[in-house]
CSV table of C-alpha atoms in Angstrom, one decimal:
chain,number,residue,atom,x,y,z
Y,248,MET,CA,39.1,29.1,12.7
Y,249,ALA,CA,42.4,30.2,12.2
Y,250,GLY,CA,44.3,29.5,9.5
Y,251,GLU,CA,46.9,27.1,10.6
Y,252,ARG,CA,44.3,25.0,12.3
Y,253,ARG,CA,41.8,25.1,8.9
Y,254,ARG,CA,44.3,23.6,6.4
Y,255,ALA,CA,45.0,20.7,9.3
Y,256,ARG,CA,41.5,20.2,8.9
Y,257,LEU,CA,40.9,20.3,5.5
Y,258,ARG,CA,44.3,18.3,5.1
Y,259,ALA,CA,42.9,16.1,7.3
Y,260,LEU,CA,39.7,15.8,5.1
Y,261,ILE,CA,42.1,15.3,1.9
Y,262,ASP,CA,43.6,12.2,3.7
Y,263,ARG,CA,39.8,10.7,5.2
Y,264,ALA,CA,39.0,11.3,0.8
Y,265,GLY,CA,41.8,8.6,0.3
Y,266,VAL,CA,44.1,10.3,-1.9
Y,267,LYS,CA,47.6,12.4,-0.9
Y,268,ALA,CA,47.3,15.9,0.5
Y,269,ASP,CA,49.7,17.5,-1.3
Y,270,THR,CA,47.5,19.5,-3.3
Y,271,VAL,CA,45.9,21.8,-0.6
Y,272,ASP,CA,45.4,24.8,-2.5
Y,273,ARG,CA,43.8,23.2,-5.2
Y,274,PHE,CA,41.1,22.2,-2.5
Y,275,GLU,CA,40.7,25.4,-0.9
Y,276,ALA,CA,39.4,26.5,-4.2
Y,277,ALA,CA,36.0,24.2,-3.1
Y,278,PHE,CA,35.6,26.3,0.1
Y,279,ILE,CA,35.4,29.9,-1.6
Y,280,HIS,CA,31.5,30.7,-1.3
Y,281,ASP,CA,30.6,34.0,-3.7
Y,282,SER,CA,30.1,36.1,-1.3
Y,283,ALA,CA,33.9,35.7,0.0
Y,284,ALA,CA,35.1,36.2,-4.0
Y,285,ALA,CA,33.6,39.4,-4.2
Y,286,GLU,CA,35.2,41.0,-0.8
Y,287,ARG,CA,38.8,39.1,-1.4
Y,288,ASP,CA,38.9,39.0,-5.4
Y,289,LEU,CA,38.9,35.5,-5.2
Y,290,THR,CA,37.4,33.1,-7.5
Y,291,SER,CA,34.2,31.6,-6.3
Y,292,ASN,CA,33.7,27.7,-6.0
Y,293,GLU,CA,30.8,28.3,-8.2
Y,294,ARG,CA,32.4,26.6,-11.5
Y,295,LEU,CA,33.7,23.7,-9.4
Y,296,GLU,CA,30.0,22.9,-7.8
Y,297,PHE,CA,28.5,22.9,-11.1
Y,298,LEU,CA,31.2,20.3,-12.2
Y,299,GLY,CA,30.9,18.5,-9.0
Y,300,ASP,CA,26.9,18.3,-9.3
Y,301,ALA,CA,27.7,16.5,-12.6
Y,302,VAL,CA,29.7,14.1,-11.4
Y,303,LEU,CA,27.6,13.4,-7.7
Y,304,GLY,CA,24.5,12.3,-10.2
Y,305,LEU,CA,27.0,10.0,-12.6
Y,306,VAL,CA,28.4,8.4,-9.6
Y,307,THR,CA,25.3,8.1,-8.3
Y,308,ALA,CA,22.8,7.1,-11.2
Y,309,ARG,CA,26.0,4.4,-11.7
Y,310,TRP,CA,25.6,2.8,-8.1
Y,311,LEU,CA,21.5,2.8,-8.9
Y,312,TYR,CA,21.6,1.2,-12.2
Y,313,ASP,CA,24.2,-1.8,-11.2
Y,314,GLY,CA,22.7,-1.9,-7.3
Y,315,TYR,CA,18.8,-1.7,-8.7
Y,316,ALA,CA,18.8,-4.3,-12.0
Y,317,ASP,CA,14.7,-4.7,-11.1
Y,318,GLU,CA,14.0,-1.3,-10.6
Y,319,ASP,CA,12.5,0.8,-13.9
Y,320,GLU,CA,13.6,4.1,-14.2
Y,321,GLY,CA,11.0,6.0,-12.5
Y,322,VAL,CA,11.9,4.6,-8.9
Y,323,LEU,CA,15.5,5.1,-9.4
Y,324,ALA,CA,14.6,8.7,-11.1
Y,325,LYS,CA,13.5,9.2,-7.2
Y,326,ARG,CA,16.2,7.2,-5.2
Y,327,LYS,CA,18.6,9.3,-7.1
Y,328,ALA,CA,16.8,12.7,-6.6
Y,329,ALA,CA,16.5,11.4,-2.7
Y,330,ILE,CA,20.5,11.0,-2.8
Y,331,VAL,CA,21.6,14.1,-4.2
Y,332,ALA,CA,18.9,16.5,-3.3
Y,333,ASP,CA,20.2,20.0,-0.9
Y,334,SER,CA,19.1,18.2,2.2
Y,335,ALA,CA,20.6,15.1,2.3
Y,336,ILE,CA,24.6,16.3,0.7
Y,337,ALA,CA,24.4,18.8,3.2
Y,338,ALA,CA,23.7,16.5,5.9
Y,339,THR,CA,27.3,14.6,4.9
Y,340,ALA,CA,28.9,18.0,4.8
Y,341,ARG,CA,28.0,18.6,8.2
Y,342,ARG,CA,28.6,15.8,9.7
Y,343,LEU,CA,32.6,15.9,8.2
Y,344,GLY,CA,32.9,19.3,9.5
Y,345,PHE,CA,32.9,21.3,6.2
Y,346,GLU,CA,30.9,24.0,9.0
Y,347,ASP,CA,34.5,24.9,9.8
Y,348,LEU,CA,36.1,25.1,6.2
Y,349,VAL,CA,33.7,27.2,4.2
Y,350,ASP,CA,34.9,30.4,4.0
Y,351,VAL,CA,32.1,32.8,3.2
Y,352,GLY,CA,31.7,37.0,3.5
Y,353,SER,CA,31.4,39.1,6.7
Y,354,GLY,CA,27.9,39.6,5.4
Y,355,GLU,CA,26.8,36.3,4.8
Y,356,ARG,CA,28.8,35.3,8.0
Y,357,ALA,CA,26.8,37.1,10.3
Y,358,HIS,CA,23.7,35.6,9.1
Y,359,GLY,CA,25.1,32.1,9.7
Y,360,GLY,CA,25.9,31.3,5.9
Y,361,ALA,CA,28.5,28.9,6.7
Y,362,ARG,CA,25.5,26.4,8.6
Y,363,ARG,CA,23.4,27.0,5.2
Y,364,ALA,CA,22.6,23.6,3.7
Y,365,SER,CA,22.7,25.7,0.0
Y,366,ILE,CA,26.9,27.0,1.1
Y,367,LEU,CA,27.7,23.5,2.3
Y,368,GLY,CA,25.7,21.6,-0.1
Y,369,ASP,CA,27.1,23.8,-3.0
Y,370,ALA,CA,30.9,23.0,-0.9
Y,371,PHE,CA,30.7,19.6,-0.6
Y,372,GLU,CA,29.7,18.9,-4.6
Y,373,ALA,CA,32.8,21.5,-5.7
Y,374,PHE,CA,35.1,19.6,-3.4
Y,375,VAL,CA,33.8,16.3,-5.3
Y,376,ALA,CA,34.8,18.8,-8.4
Y,377,VAL,CA,37.8,18.9,-6.9
Y,378,LEU,CA,38.8,14.8,-6.0
Y,379,PHE,CA,37.6,14.1,-9.7
Y,380,ARG,CA,40.1,16.6,-11.6
Y,381,GLU,CA,42.8,16.5,-9.3
Y,382,HIS,CA,42.1,11.8,-9.0
Y,383,GLY,CA,39.8,11.0,-11.6
Y,384,LEU,CA,36.4,10.0,-11.3
Y,385,GLU,CA,37.0,6.7,-9.1
Y,386,ALA,CA,38.6,8.5,-6.6
Y,387,ALA,CA,35.7,11.2,-6.7
Y,388,ALA,CA,33.6,8.1,-6.8
Y,389,THR,CA,34.9,6.1,-3.5
Y,390,PHE,CA,34.6,9.0,-1.4
Y,391,ILE,CA,30.9,9.9,-2.2
Y,392,LEU,CA,30.3,6.5,-1.9
Y,393,GLN,CA,31.7,5.9,1.1
Y,394,GLU,CA,30.8,8.9,3.0
Y,395,HIS,CA,27.7,9.6,2.0
Y,396,ILE,CA,25.5,7.4,0.1
Y,397,ALA,CA,27.0,5.1,2.7
Y,398,HIS,CA,25.6,6.7,5.4
Y,399,MET,CA,22.1,7.1,3.9
Y,400,ASP,CA,19.5,5.0,4.1
Y,401,VAL,CA,18.7,4.3,0.9
Y,402,GLU,CA,15.9,2.2,0.9
Y,403,GLN,CA,14.0,4.5,3.1
Y,404,ALA,CA,14.4,6.9,1.0
Y,405,ALA,CA,12.3,5.2,-2.1
Y,406,ARG,CA,9.4,4.1,0.6
Y,407,ALA,CA,9.3,7.7,1.4
Y,408,ASP,CA,7.9,8.1,-2.5
Y,409,ALA,CA,5.4,5.4,-2.3
Y,410,LYS,CA,2.9,7.4,-0.7
Y,411,THR,CA,2.9,10.9,-3.0
Y,412,GLU,CA,3.4,8.1,-5.9
Y,413,LEU,CA,0.1,6.6,-4.9
Y,414,GLN,CA,-1.4,9.8,-4.4
Y,415,GLU,CA,-1.0,10.6,-7.9
Y,416,LEU,CA,-1.9,7.5,-9.0
Y,417,THR,CA,-5.4,7.2,-7.6
Y,418,GLN,CA,-6.0,11.1,-8.1
Y,419,ALA,CA,-5.3,10.9,-12.1
Y,420,ARG,CA,-6.8,7.8,-12.6
Y,421,LEU,CA,-9.4,7.2,-10.3
Y,422,GLN,CA,-10.3,11.2,-8.9
Y,423,CYS,CA,-10.0,10.2,-5.2
Y,424,THR,CA,-7.7,10.4,-2.5
Y,425,PRO,CA,-6.4,7.7,-0.4
Y,426,GLN,CA,-7.3,7.2,3.3
Y,427,TYR,CA,-4.9,5.1,5.8
Y,428,HIS,CA,-6.3,3.6,9.0
Y,429,GLU,CA,-3.3,3.0,11.8
Y,430,SER,CA,-3.7,0.8,15.0
Y,431,HIS,CA,-0.8,0.1,17.6
Y,432,GLU,CA,0.5,-2.4,19.6
Y,433,GLY,CA,3.2,-3.6,22.6
Y,434,PRO,CA,4.8,-1.1,25.0
Y,435,ALA,CA,5.4,2.7,24.0
Y,436,HIS,CA,9.0,1.9,24.0
Y,437,ALA,CA,9.0,-0.9,21.8
Y,438,ARG,CA,5.4,-0.3,19.6
Y,439,THR,CA,5.2,-2.0,16.4
Y,440,PHE,CA,2.0,0.2,14.3
Y,441,THR,CA,-0.2,-1.4,11.1
Y,442,SER,CA,-1.5,0.6,9.2
Y,443,THR,CA,-4.4,-0.1,6.3
Y,444,VAL,CA,-5.1,2.0,2.9
Y,445,GLN,CA,-8.4,2.4,1.8
Y,446,VAL,CA,-8.8,3.5,-2.1
Y,447,SER,CA,-12.2,4.3,-2.5
Y,448,GLY,CA,-13.2,2.6,0.3
Y,449,GLU,CA,-11.6,-0.6,-0.7
Y,450,VAL,CA,-8.5,-1.7,1.8
Y,451,LEU,CA,-5.9,-2.1,-1.2
Y,452,GLY,CA,-2.5,-2.4,1.5
Y,453,THR,CA,-1.5,-3.1,4.5
Y,454,GLY,CA,2.3,-2.1,6.4
Y,455,THR,CA,3.7,-2.7,9.5
Y,456,GLY,CA,6.6,-1.2,11.0
Y,457,PRO,CA,7.9,0.6,14.2
Y,458,SER,CA,6.5,3.7,13.0
Y,459,LYS,CA,3.5,5.2,11.9
Y,460,LYS,CA,5.4,6.8,8.7
Y,461,ALA,CA,6.7,3.5,7.9
Y,462,ALA,CA,3.9,1.4,8.4
Y,463,GLN,CA,1.6,4.0,5.8
Y,464,GLN,CA,4.8,4.2,3.6
Y,465,GLN,CA,4.5,0.4,3.3
Y,466,ALA,CA,1.1,0.3,2.8
Y,467,ALA,CA,1.0,2.7,-0.2
Y,468,ALA,CA,4.0,0.0,-1.7
Y,469,ALA,CA,1.8,-2.7,-1.5
Y,470,ALA,CA,-1.3,-0.8,-2.8
Y,471,LEU,CA,0.6,0.8,-5.6
Y,472,ASN,CA,1.8,-3.1,-6.7
Y,473,ALA,CA,-2.1,-3.7,-6.3
Y,474,LEU,CA,-3.7,-1.4,-8.2
Y,475,SER,CA,-0.4,-1.7,-11.0
Y,476,GLU,CA,-1.6,-5.4,-11.8
Y,477,ARG,CA,-5.6,-4.3,-12.1
Y,478,PHE,CA,-4.4,-1.4,-14.5
Y,479,GLY,CA,-2.8,-3.3,-16.0
Y,480,ARG,CA,-4.9,-6.2,-16.7
Y,481,THR,CA,-7.6,-3.7,-17.1
Y,482,HIS,CA,-5.5,-2.1,-19.8
Y,483,ALA,CA,-4.2,-6.1,-21.7
Y,484,THR,CA,-8.5,-6.3,-21.4
Y,485,GLN,CA,-9.7,-3.1,-23.5
Y,486,GLU,CA,-6.7,-4.1,-25.9
Y,487,ASN,CA,-8.5,-7.5,-26.5
């Protein structure tokens, strides 16, 4: 993208972040990949990415801590991992047009480097770092919340771990693997799926949803609740 057109896109992004666009040169640094830095004796965005990663993690942890007061550390950690994952922040970077702003070297460009999730994710975190350095934590937090977290299905991100968590629990405590069974009803364009999950032949959870995956996740979550209560009672009996 031509220089002036690119800077106009960058100014639009800065405006979207809700801050003044009189520091464009400083924001430019967020988009310099190390391949471009090596070719043209520039400073890469790696140090900024390091800082931005920490800011993103802090803002996400604070948002989860305040918004999910009844959840324990393990569930919060899984939600956080989904929000700050490379694939998630790369998706946000693509939506915001980072592909047109990332400055990569000629070799990297030839292999589609500006579209790589890791490069886009690093640029997003570097941009967050510049926001933090130039305008403070709350400016960075507002950008993260409005442009990243608000566009994610955080509930689905948490549910996506239910099957994994159930499998890990049953393998560790019962030496078995959960078995899922599905059925569906309704027309092809508006089906409702039902899933039941069995552990050692016993049905421990049932879930429904617009897809097989959603129904399985709901069933797994129900089974986790049932097993948590059961193991809790067993532990209490053993102590007595």
